[in-house]
XYZ file of C-alpha atoms in Angstrom:
719
model
C 299.512 125.839 49.987
C 298.746 123.736 46.945
C 296.445 123.899 43.927
C 294.177 120.913 43.073
C 294.109 120.156 39.317
C 291.060 118.142 38.087
C 291.569 116.474 34.708
C 288.881 114.592 32.767
C 290.730 111.317 32.385
C 293.650 109.531 34.110
C 295.880 109.633 30.990
C 295.637 113.462 30.737
C 296.121 113.743 34.567
C 299.350 111.746 34.295
C 300.664 114.047 31.546
C 299.836 117.144 33.651
C 301.368 115.614 36.752
C 304.616 114.854 34.917
C 304.895 118.406 33.687
C 304.046 119.783 37.189
C 306.550 117.276 38.844
C 303.902 115.519 40.883
C 305.769 112.236 41.497
C 303.941 110.944 44.677
C 301.458 108.296 43.476
C 298.227 107.609 45.294
C 295.188 105.608 44.342
C 293.079 108.674 43.294
C 295.606 111.438 42.774
C 299.263 112.383 42.132
C 301.037 114.918 44.337
C 303.972 117.216 44.112
C 305.368 120.309 45.904
C 302.892 122.750 44.617
C 300.171 120.777 42.935
C 297.818 117.819 43.514
C 296.483 116.265 40.320
C 293.344 114.184 40.273
C 290.910 113.095 37.583
C 287.439 112.035 36.603
C 286.658 109.002 34.541
C 284.604 111.030 32.135
C 281.538 112.121 34.250
C 281.613 111.157 37.946
C 278.307 112.887 38.631
C 275.089 112.856 36.609
C 271.405 113.880 36.882
C 269.400 111.802 39.337
C 267.092 109.072 38.057
C 263.309 109.663 38.251
C 262.879 107.202 41.111
C 265.285 109.290 43.208
C 262.547 111.986 43.339
C 259.710 109.565 44.015
C 259.754 105.739 44.411
C 256.646 105.422 42.278
C 258.704 106.397 39.212
C 260.490 103.081 39.417
C 257.472 101.681 37.553
C 256.793 103.067 34.171
C 253.185 104.349 33.938
C 251.542 106.950 31.709
C 249.574 108.319 34.504
C 252.757 109.453 36.363
C 253.753 111.710 33.488
C 255.028 114.331 33.166
C 257.925 114.006 35.673
C 258.846 117.631 36.408
C 261.073 118.020 39.507
C 261.304 121.658 40.504
C 265.072 121.357 40.806
C 266.974 118.520 39.084
C 269.246 116.792 41.567
C 272.784 115.321 40.996
C 273.829 111.841 41.870
C 277.267 110.265 42.126
C 277.632 107.533 39.476
C 277.847 104.306 41.449
C 280.342 102.525 39.303
C 283.002 105.392 39.792
C 282.037 106.498 43.276
C 285.466 105.496 44.668
C 287.096 108.100 42.382
C 284.556 110.745 43.342
C 285.195 110.181 46.995
C 288.978 110.554 46.283
C 288.463 113.756 44.399
C 286.079 115.145 47.148
C 288.736 114.376 49.828
C 291.309 116.309 47.886
C 288.994 119.312 47.400
C 288.504 119.618 51.131
C 292.125 119.216 52.190
C 293.318 122.048 54.346
C 296.486 122.568 52.255
C 294.435 123.094 49.033
C 293.676 126.708 48.447
C 292.348 126.739 44.867
C 290.921 124.432 42.153
C 292.203 124.342 38.646
C 289.710 122.816 36.152
C 291.700 120.953 33.454
C 288.981 118.928 31.854
C 288.399 119.154 28.094
C 288.149 122.714 26.938
C 284.503 122.867 25.857
C 280.874 122.927 27.107
C 280.711 119.265 28.148
C 284.233 119.332 29.664
C 283.115 122.261 31.803
C 280.094 120.254 32.964
C 282.302 117.207 33.990
C 284.307 119.350 36.409
C 281.600 121.733 37.669
C 279.213 118.900 38.669
C 282.033 117.219 40.619
C 282.701 120.531 42.439
C 278.996 121.157 43.112
C 278.382 117.651 44.438
C 281.455 117.807 46.586
C 280.412 121.153 48.114
C 283.429 123.142 46.944
C 283.819 126.658 48.257
C 287.380 127.353 46.974
C 288.223 129.724 44.164
C 288.407 128.262 40.637
C 290.979 128.725 37.827
C 290.562 127.313 34.273
C 293.233 125.559 32.075
C 292.149 126.004 28.465
C 294.361 124.122 25.984
C 293.962 122.385 22.634
C 296.711 119.751 22.981
C 298.275 117.809 25.859
C 301.987 118.159 24.869
C 304.420 119.258 27.651
C 304.806 122.605 25.922
C 301.030 123.273 25.653
C 300.524 122.322 29.302
C 303.340 124.536 30.498
C 302.020 127.475 28.435
C 298.455 126.831 29.693
C 299.511 126.865 33.373
C 301.429 130.126 32.754
C 298.241 131.739 31.624
C 295.381 130.245 33.662
C 291.986 131.800 33.279
C 289.692 133.002 36.094
C 286.964 130.369 36.475
C 284.292 133.000 36.645
C 284.823 133.704 32.958
C 283.323 130.260 32.259
C 280.216 130.528 34.458
C 277.870 131.119 31.486
C 279.422 128.248 29.587
C 278.642 125.995 32.648
C 275.088 127.343 32.717
C 274.670 126.420 29.058
C 275.955 122.904 29.737
C 273.529 122.441 32.667
C 270.660 123.760 30.501
C 271.536 121.322 27.739
C 271.664 118.343 30.150
C 268.482 119.261 32.007
C 266.562 119.954 28.799
C 267.533 116.536 27.413
C 266.523 114.928 30.627
C 263.050 116.504 30.738
C 262.224 115.984 27.068
C 264.015 112.724 26.526
C 262.987 110.770 29.535
C 259.373 111.974 29.500
C 258.908 111.357 25.799
C 260.681 108.019 25.935
C 258.600 106.805 28.838
C 255.365 107.989 27.136
C 256.152 106.166 23.863
C 257.407 103.018 25.647
C 254.335 102.773 27.957
C 251.771 103.621 25.311
C 253.025 101.090 22.759
C 254.650 98.474 25.112
C 257.874 98.521 23.067
C 261.314 100.088 23.733
C 260.946 103.331 21.768
C 263.078 106.342 22.432
C 263.162 109.758 20.843
C 265.209 112.879 21.046
C 265.917 116.304 19.470
C 268.963 114.858 17.472
C 268.288 111.250 16.934
C 264.755 111.574 15.626
C 265.553 114.160 12.971
C 268.538 112.003 11.939
C 266.173 109.073 11.391
C 263.775 111.369 9.563
C 266.528 112.364 7.154
C 267.281 108.762 6.351
C 263.594 108.081 5.869
C 263.337 111.017 3.433
C 266.250 109.698 1.455
C 264.719 106.225 1.311
C 261.368 107.791 0.086
C 263.286 109.682 -2.650
C 264.847 106.444 -3.808
C 261.479 104.588 -3.707
C 259.725 107.264 -5.758
C 262.551 107.589 -8.211
C 261.700 106.837 -11.834
C 264.762 106.536 -14.120
C 264.813 108.652 -17.237
C 266.954 108.044 -20.329
C 269.417 110.659 -21.583
C 271.458 110.843 -24.782
C 274.764 112.207 -25.889
C 277.226 112.173 -28.812
C 281.050 112.089 -29.008
C 283.437 112.644 -31.958
C 286.957 111.285 -32.068
C 289.807 112.274 -34.307
C 293.550 113.026 -34.287
C 293.848 111.605 -30.773
C 291.207 113.828 -29.247
C 287.754 112.851 -27.998
C 285.275 115.684 -28.366
C 281.833 115.859 -26.590
C 278.755 117.249 -28.350
C 277.103 120.335 -26.805
C 273.474 121.047 -27.498
C 273.179 124.517 -29.136
C 270.614 126.188 -26.812
C 271.411 124.697 -23.413
C 275.074 123.895 -24.029
C 274.447 120.641 -22.187
C 276.336 117.525 -23.062
C 273.271 115.350 -22.804
C 269.585 115.743 -23.743
C 266.466 113.994 -22.690
C 264.948 113.935 -26.147
C 266.498 111.230 -28.416
C 265.336 113.054 -31.534
C 267.639 116.072 -30.801
C 270.644 113.779 -30.545
C 269.784 111.875 -33.645
C 269.353 115.120 -35.613
C 272.807 116.227 -34.460
C 274.302 112.838 -35.385
C 272.797 113.054 -38.908
C 274.132 116.566 -39.358
C 277.687 115.642 -38.339
C 277.914 112.248 -40.064
C 280.656 112.132 -42.744
C 281.395 115.827 -42.232
C 284.760 117.484 -41.777
C 285.429 119.055 -38.358
C 286.963 122.535 -38.056
C 288.713 123.800 -34.846
C 286.852 127.146 -34.306
C 288.295 128.176 -30.998
C 291.446 127.408 -28.961
C 291.803 128.688 -25.418
C 294.723 128.452 -23.092
C 294.162 129.605 -19.513
C 296.551 129.606 -16.566
C 294.778 128.338 -13.467
C 295.522 127.407 -9.874
C 293.985 124.883 -7.535
C 294.310 125.039 -3.761
C 294.562 122.377 -1.109
C 291.413 121.357 0.822
C 291.067 123.209 4.153
C 292.317 121.589 7.352
C 290.237 118.880 9.104
C 287.658 119.438 11.778
C 286.380 116.194 13.354
C 283.344 115.734 11.070
C 285.400 116.102 7.826
C 288.006 113.707 9.191
C 285.356 111.160 10.128
C 283.838 111.423 6.631
C 287.109 110.938 4.820
C 288.131 108.018 7.090
C 284.824 106.369 6.268
C 285.141 106.945 2.543
C 288.783 105.746 2.422
C 289.028 103.074 5.040
C 285.423 102.217 5.928
C 285.938 103.369 9.579
C 282.776 104.351 11.434
C 282.532 107.770 12.987
C 282.967 106.277 16.456
C 286.051 104.317 15.392
C 287.656 107.535 13.920
C 286.977 109.447 17.080
C 288.472 106.682 19.282
C 291.561 106.560 17.152
C 291.837 110.377 17.321
C 291.526 110.297 21.038
C 294.479 107.890 21.297
C 296.607 110.058 18.994
C 295.627 113.024 21.142
C 295.859 111.598 24.651
C 298.200 108.613 24.425
C 300.657 109.561 21.639
C 300.110 113.386 22.000
C 300.897 113.907 18.331
C 297.586 115.503 17.233
C 295.625 118.522 18.716
C 292.201 118.284 20.346
C 289.909 116.198 18.118
C 286.458 117.464 19.038
C 286.647 120.645 17.081
C 284.231 122.149 14.511
C 286.701 124.550 13.009
C 288.854 124.046 9.921
C 291.044 127.129 10.569
C 293.944 128.212 12.786
C 294.213 131.406 14.867
C 297.033 133.932 14.340
C 298.913 132.798 17.448
C 299.269 129.271 16.210
C 301.165 130.422 13.071
C 304.343 131.088 14.958
C 304.316 127.528 16.261
C 304.091 125.946 12.780
C 307.882 125.670 12.206
C 308.281 123.676 15.480
C 305.388 121.459 14.398
C 307.061 120.917 11.067
C 310.406 119.938 12.749
C 308.426 117.416 14.911
C 306.902 115.658 11.892
C 310.212 115.587 9.959
C 310.222 111.846 10.091
C 309.582 108.953 7.735
C 307.654 109.795 4.600
C 307.132 113.444 5.626
C 310.761 114.496 5.914
C 311.226 115.346 2.213
C 308.159 117.754 2.369
C 309.024 119.472 5.674
C 312.580 120.235 4.529
C 311.536 122.638 1.782
C 308.941 124.299 4.002
C 311.437 124.905 6.815
C 313.755 126.769 4.418
C 311.257 129.531 3.876
C 309.148 131.738 6.233
C 305.684 130.446 6.776
C 303.157 132.848 5.381
C 299.716 132.884 6.888
C 296.794 133.378 4.586
C 292.993 133.239 4.738
C 292.855 129.717 3.332
C 293.892 128.281 6.739
C 294.131 131.211 9.221
C 290.966 132.990 10.329
C 290.373 134.021 13.951
C 286.695 134.608 13.175
C 286.075 131.068 12.220
C 287.536 129.502 15.350
C 285.362 129.166 18.430
C 286.679 126.957 21.253
C 289.323 125.041 19.255
C 291.254 125.372 16.008
C 291.487 122.786 13.297
C 293.131 119.377 13.869
C 296.900 119.633 13.224
C 300.077 117.882 14.396
C 301.503 118.940 17.784
C 305.068 119.800 18.514
C 305.643 116.255 19.709
C 307.786 114.050 17.450
C 305.850 110.871 16.588
C 307.189 107.384 17.026
C 305.544 105.929 13.946
C 306.503 102.371 14.843
C 304.403 102.717 18.044
C 301.218 103.412 16.073
C 298.704 100.772 15.127
C 297.812 100.432 11.442
C 294.579 102.400 12.063
C 296.384 105.175 13.990
C 298.972 105.453 11.287
C 296.276 105.962 8.657
C 294.477 108.690 10.512
C 297.748 110.386 11.471
C 298.724 110.290 7.821
C 295.529 112.009 6.694
C 296.008 114.871 9.184
C 299.760 115.402 8.472
C 299.375 115.420 4.702
C 296.485 117.874 4.931
C 298.548 120.054 7.237
C 301.460 120.036 4.820
C 299.250 120.604 1.845
C 297.786 123.937 3.060
C 301.390 125.220 3.667
C 302.513 124.258 0.146
C 301.929 126.631 -2.746
C 298.891 126.047 -4.995
C 299.015 123.656 -7.980
C 299.507 125.648 -11.244
C 298.274 124.327 -14.556
C 297.347 125.339 -18.077
C 293.815 124.514 -19.078
C 293.322 124.016 -22.812
C 289.901 124.086 -24.355
C 289.155 123.162 -28.011
C 285.890 123.900 -29.700
C 285.099 122.194 -32.995
C 282.204 122.665 -35.541
C 281.022 119.695 -37.480
C 278.069 120.126 -39.928
C 276.629 122.979 -37.860
C 276.910 121.087 -34.526
C 279.395 122.036 -31.805
C 281.729 119.724 -29.901
C 284.353 120.571 -27.163
C 287.340 118.953 -25.498
C 289.350 120.069 -22.490
C 292.710 119.013 -20.992
C 295.143 120.222 -18.327
C 298.891 120.408 -18.254
C 300.419 120.889 -14.827
C 303.284 123.432 -14.718
C 303.928 123.299 -10.972
C 302.702 120.482 -8.714
C 302.552 122.591 -5.602
C 300.592 120.873 -2.904
C 299.920 117.922 -5.227
C 303.419 116.736 -4.353
C 302.092 115.751 -0.929
C 299.643 113.410 -2.619
C 301.852 112.218 -5.502
C 301.213 108.527 -4.727
C 297.425 109.002 -4.805
C 297.147 111.236 -7.831
C 296.998 110.445 -11.524
C 298.407 112.616 -14.283
C 295.985 113.786 -16.946
C 296.883 113.087 -20.601
C 297.485 116.458 -22.294
C 295.736 117.368 -25.492
C 297.804 117.420 -28.729
C 298.878 120.909 -29.642
C 296.652 122.255 -32.430
C 296.027 125.626 -33.924
C 292.650 127.303 -34.683
C 291.465 126.321 -38.159
C 292.793 122.784 -37.910
C 290.642 120.317 -39.906
C 289.560 116.896 -38.764
C 288.703 114.376 -41.439
C 287.248 110.870 -40.958
C 285.781 111.688 -37.485
C 284.400 108.743 -35.634
C 280.966 109.550 -34.195
C 279.652 107.539 -31.292
C 276.140 107.703 -29.794
C 276.049 107.512 -25.980
C 273.150 107.100 -23.683
C 272.358 106.227 -20.089
C 269.662 106.460 -17.404
C 269.388 108.810 -14.528
C 270.147 107.165 -11.222
C 268.412 107.546 -7.837
C 270.120 109.306 -4.905
C 272.627 107.088 -3.159
C 271.703 105.589 0.170
C 273.403 107.136 3.196
C 276.661 105.665 4.373
C 278.284 107.084 7.510
C 280.234 109.756 5.652
C 277.214 110.966 3.851
C 275.095 110.905 7.089
C 277.686 112.902 8.940
C 277.597 115.565 6.237
C 273.772 115.644 6.336
C 273.791 115.999 10.109
C 276.255 118.830 9.838
C 274.094 120.711 7.269
C 270.549 119.398 7.339
C 268.988 122.492 5.709
C 267.858 120.375 2.711
C 265.610 118.336 4.993
C 263.865 121.306 6.621
C 260.091 121.223 6.239
C 259.901 124.875 5.409
C 262.566 126.900 3.552
C 263.068 129.379 6.430
C 266.166 131.466 5.787
C 266.577 132.418 9.440
C 266.277 128.820 10.620
C 268.708 127.697 7.839
C 271.174 130.391 8.984
C 270.880 129.188 12.525
C 271.474 125.611 11.541
C 274.624 126.615 9.778
C 275.852 128.684 12.602
C 275.156 126.144 15.247
C 276.655 123.227 13.291
C 273.510 121.337 12.356
C 272.310 118.240 14.235
C 274.318 117.395 17.333
C 277.892 118.572 17.714
C 281.173 117.238 16.379
C 281.680 115.601 19.796
C 278.288 113.779 19.866
C 277.484 112.750 16.261
C 279.498 109.614 16.388
C 277.748 108.496 19.618
C 274.349 109.341 18.186
C 274.928 107.136 15.024
C 276.334 104.368 17.150
C 273.251 104.445 19.539
C 270.831 104.368 16.589
C 272.467 101.103 15.518
C 272.620 99.670 19.122
C 268.924 100.593 19.614
C 268.077 98.716 16.430
C 266.758 101.723 14.572
C 269.429 101.355 11.891
C 271.114 98.416 10.148
C 273.922 98.108 7.642
C 274.054 96.240 4.303
C 277.562 96.627 3.041
C 278.388 100.283 3.659
C 274.811 101.408 3.108
C 272.562 102.387 6.048
C 268.901 101.235 6.115
C 266.061 102.067 8.522
C 264.622 99.116 10.388
C 260.886 98.513 10.650
C 261.134 99.675 14.285
C 262.525 103.037 13.085
C 259.866 103.518 10.489
C 257.138 102.908 12.969
C 258.736 105.217 15.515
C 258.768 108.015 12.962
C 255.034 107.486 12.422
C 254.379 107.679 16.203
C 256.630 110.620 17.452
C 255.311 114.169 17.367
C 256.147 116.002 14.109
C 258.132 118.694 15.921
C 260.701 116.165 17.105
C 261.482 115.101 13.540
C 262.539 118.582 12.371
C 266.120 119.826 12.283
C 264.771 123.280 13.239
C 264.237 122.099 16.818
C 267.880 121.340 17.567
C 268.930 124.484 15.766
C 266.592 126.514 18.031
C 268.067 124.772 21.165
C 271.680 125.285 20.145
C 270.986 128.919 19.349
C 269.606 129.495 22.759
C 272.320 127.458 24.479
C 274.881 129.656 22.690
C 273.102 132.765 23.938
C 273.247 131.419 27.493
C 277.010 130.739 27.084
C 277.451 134.335 25.932
C 275.390 135.805 28.736
C 272.553 136.951 26.463
C 269.806 134.593 27.712
C 268.993 133.504 31.289
C 269.224 129.759 31.965
C 265.860 129.851 33.911
C 264.038 131.412 30.957
C 265.190 128.692 28.635
C 264.253 125.934 31.111
C 260.693 127.340 31.529
C 260.259 127.060 27.798
C 261.559 123.466 27.930
C 259.039 122.486 30.640
C 256.134 123.964 28.633
C 257.386 122.208 25.544
C 257.703 118.845 27.315
C 254.071 118.970 28.495
C 252.997 119.770 24.949
C 254.946 116.731 23.495
C 253.441 114.369 26.127
C 249.930 115.589 25.189
C 250.622 114.668 21.482
C 251.972 111.267 22.347
C 249.276 110.239 24.824
C 246.465 111.458 22.491
C 247.849 109.777 19.459
C 245.789 106.957 17.859
C 248.880 105.215 16.265
C 249.691 101.543 16.699
C 252.983 99.691 17.029
C 253.457 96.151 15.743
C 256.680 94.147 15.870
C 257.472 93.261 12.179
C 260.485 91.177 13.155
C 258.839 88.642 15.417
C 260.210 85.085 15.246
C 258.846 81.811 16.598
C 261.764 81.374 18.944
C 260.547 81.633 22.529
C 262.549 83.556 25.080
C 264.266 81.054 27.422
C 263.653 83.537 30.348
C 259.959 84.624 29.979
C 258.672 82.414 27.120
C 257.546 85.312 24.904
C 258.493 85.267 21.227
C 261.822 86.907 20.435
C 262.596 89.623 17.841
C 265.177 89.173 15.109
C 267.451 92.231 14.918
C 270.646 93.267 13.140
C 273.186 95.788 14.433
C 276.676 96.723 13.343
C 278.125 93.712 15.017
C 275.808 91.149 13.438
C 272.486 89.343 14.055
C 270.833 88.488 17.341
C 267.490 87.645 18.971
C 266.020 89.989 21.558
C 263.062 89.417 23.764
C 260.101 91.500 22.832
C 259.225 92.170 26.424
C 261.068 95.362 27.411
C 261.148 94.344 31.074
C 262.954 91.057 30.211
C 265.408 92.161 27.514
C 267.089 88.841 27.210
C 269.149 88.386 23.968
C 270.889 85.653 22.138
C 273.844 86.467 19.813
C 273.429 84.551 16.409
C 276.346 86.021 14.479
C 278.977 88.657 14.660
C 280.830 90.485 11.845
C 284.579 89.875 12.427
C 287.796 91.273 11.050
C 288.586 87.892 9.626
C 288.829 88.158 5.788
C 287.349 85.746 3.278
C 290.171 83.878 1.329
C 288.096 84.303 -1.859
C 286.669 87.827 -1.966
C 288.561 89.323 0.989
C 285.427 90.812 2.633
C 284.833 90.605 6.385
C 283.221 87.279 7.358
C 280.525 86.569 9.931
C 281.053 84.196 12.869
C 277.854 82.182 13.444
C 276.897 79.384 15.771
C 278.224 78.439 19.234
C 280.769 76.057 20.681
C 282.025 73.396 18.266
C 279.544 74.369 15.651
C 281.007 77.845 15.160
C 281.837 78.677 11.604
C 282.745 81.626 9.411
C 280.388 82.590 6.564
C 280.977 85.139 3.771
C 278.398 86.898 1.632
C 280.145 85.423 -1.472
C 279.145 81.973 -0.188
C 282.389 80.837 1.248
C 282.085 78.857 4.572
C 284.631 77.280 6.886
C 284.681 75.852 10.350
C 286.598 77.516 13.217
C 289.147 74.642 13.127
C 289.606 75.075 9.371
C 289.933 78.772 9.715
C 292.579 78.567 12.444
C 294.528 75.961 10.467
C 294.464 78.142 7.301
C 295.534 81.288 9.116
C 298.328 79.305 10.834
C 299.743 78.272 7.587
C 299.474 81.857 6.308
C 301.410 82.971 9.411
C 298.725 85.466 10.497
C 295.120 85.919 11.579
C 293.038 85.309 14.686
C 294.825 83.690 17.570
C 293.264 81.351 20.174
C 293.547 84.157 22.617
C 291.577 86.513 20.272
C 288.877 83.813 19.924
C 288.785 83.265 23.698
C 288.471 86.995 24.305
C 285.673 87.266 21.706
C 283.765 84.298 23.318
C 284.065 85.950 26.785
C 282.738 89.219 25.387
C 279.827 87.411 23.704
C 278.944 85.640 26.944
C 279.090 88.971 28.856
C 276.829 90.636 26.245
C 274.406 87.734 26.472
C 273.856 88.564 30.140
C 273.164 92.214 29.577
C 269.463 92.975 28.745
C 269.570 95.433 25.836
C 265.816 96.177 26.132
C 266.021 97.207 29.786
C 263.765 100.321 29.617
C 265.490 102.365 32.335
C 268.940 101.584 31.048
C 267.942 102.574 27.510
C 266.252 105.756 28.669
C 269.129 107.010 30.796
C 272.229 105.585 29.113
C 271.194 105.461 25.445
C 268.827 108.254 24.846
C 270.990 109.408 21.940
C 270.020 113.041 22.306
């Protein structure tokens, strides 16, 4: 008899099949002596559409709401039905006596496999493969210690509860908003609070009034001292008179060094990466979006197998991983990392609380290198950058701390006090890993207490307070992870829950949520800054207040966690959701709000003749038909990777056919022909094939109605 292994994706299935010696290749599976390995293509099964319960739901009408099927049904996803049928056939083979779930080790991975098994009518026993990387070693170890599938029943129930709750709330609320205001409006427990946080930041900026502040410095004998106000010890004051009084007191006076302090200090490396922290740093350093970073990580995990599971919310390792560290170090002893691993491999790795903590690891440990030796030349530039971030952080936590001497000088001048501080590094420690990115501080001259300073140069300083920065993707990810600041009420219990449940969304979904907010035209970018569109601002004025609060998703995640741990019944949670959905619909239907397109143009839609809307998303500018049932769109421009020869920023490609041209924000313009000729001379750039592929993609997009209400509701809820 054989075991059937169900992986989440073909690439992982191939890796498992190779390790299990499954060499016989068929269209939907790979087979060996003891195992058959098949795969999903992500989800093969999903919740049924509303019209599958009643044909009348095909038309969107307020009077048909709420849609509350007693039992939510499952449908096979049409586009991947061939693969589902292949998996189903394997499940019911007479020579298969057990199923091994090998999808991603997490709540959503469990759902992928379980729904396939339910829809296929599986009756065979289930085992679970639970691994954090897909190296040959990890796969072998995982199969040597398979778990009983019954241990994950509650995790599956939590996953079903999450999916069904999002269906009931999301689809009902989205239909209600869309029908009431005849505009494609969607809402959800994660996307709406995210928009509300951005709106709150924009309001802070709008209301901000700059205030002047004043300071004073004194320079002498190669040292720059900063004045400290006597009572507050602050280096700046809001009252100019205080600064002027200090200036007059110190002018033409001799300075006396009243205190000299030398302290030995240590600084430690930043903790290991979880996905959110890696996405934030990649955005800050390289401008990568959260979605781009996740996609790069997936390739490094699945294709190259050099990094562990990316969708983790932990920045720590467990005790059992410590013994594998030497092997991981030997694997990364290549290229620029060899010099650092050599010294680490000479000593025994000592685990400490800065990177090892079993209590702070749930499903998966922090992102670290695997035991697989990387082929750096096979990486793309983007893959190399992300891999480098992870490897250097991994090495840094294993290195000793940086040790330095902190020197503080305090000086009195005419009754006023000034201070200066400088550091001298005695042992670089982990800073060696980042030598090329760090700058050495200039040490202070060595002076003794009582030293006198003559001819001090006083300098008045002043500035103005600045408003909070607009969100970029890095800052937005951080706010989603910890949205306590944006809670309406300072509820300590809710704040604790938000922290424990990881904030808005999960590490696995935040990138998609942000991406969908852009694709649904709720957000737009200007440079790296994120702005709300008029559509988003109006949506926030129309959705029920409860849906804008971070506390809602915290409450859900807390209850889903309780279901996963067996402390709460799935049915009990779903009854609460049904009651809540009816309450939301009542608020939406009874609302007296109005929606008006503030981006209407005079361009008629070539399909239905109604005026089109001007919208901007991450890719550029386009026109979209205002009629949600039409949804026709015309691409006006697209942000490309082509760099401006003058300012080196990314240029937009505008126009069609022979009139296509590149335009930069600095004012530079050039035709497609001139661009191709220039890049040809430079020996690089966009090839004709690249341009051809881009045009095909643009034509394909032009045929896809972005405002299709059902497609938006089901595929892009952004919950």
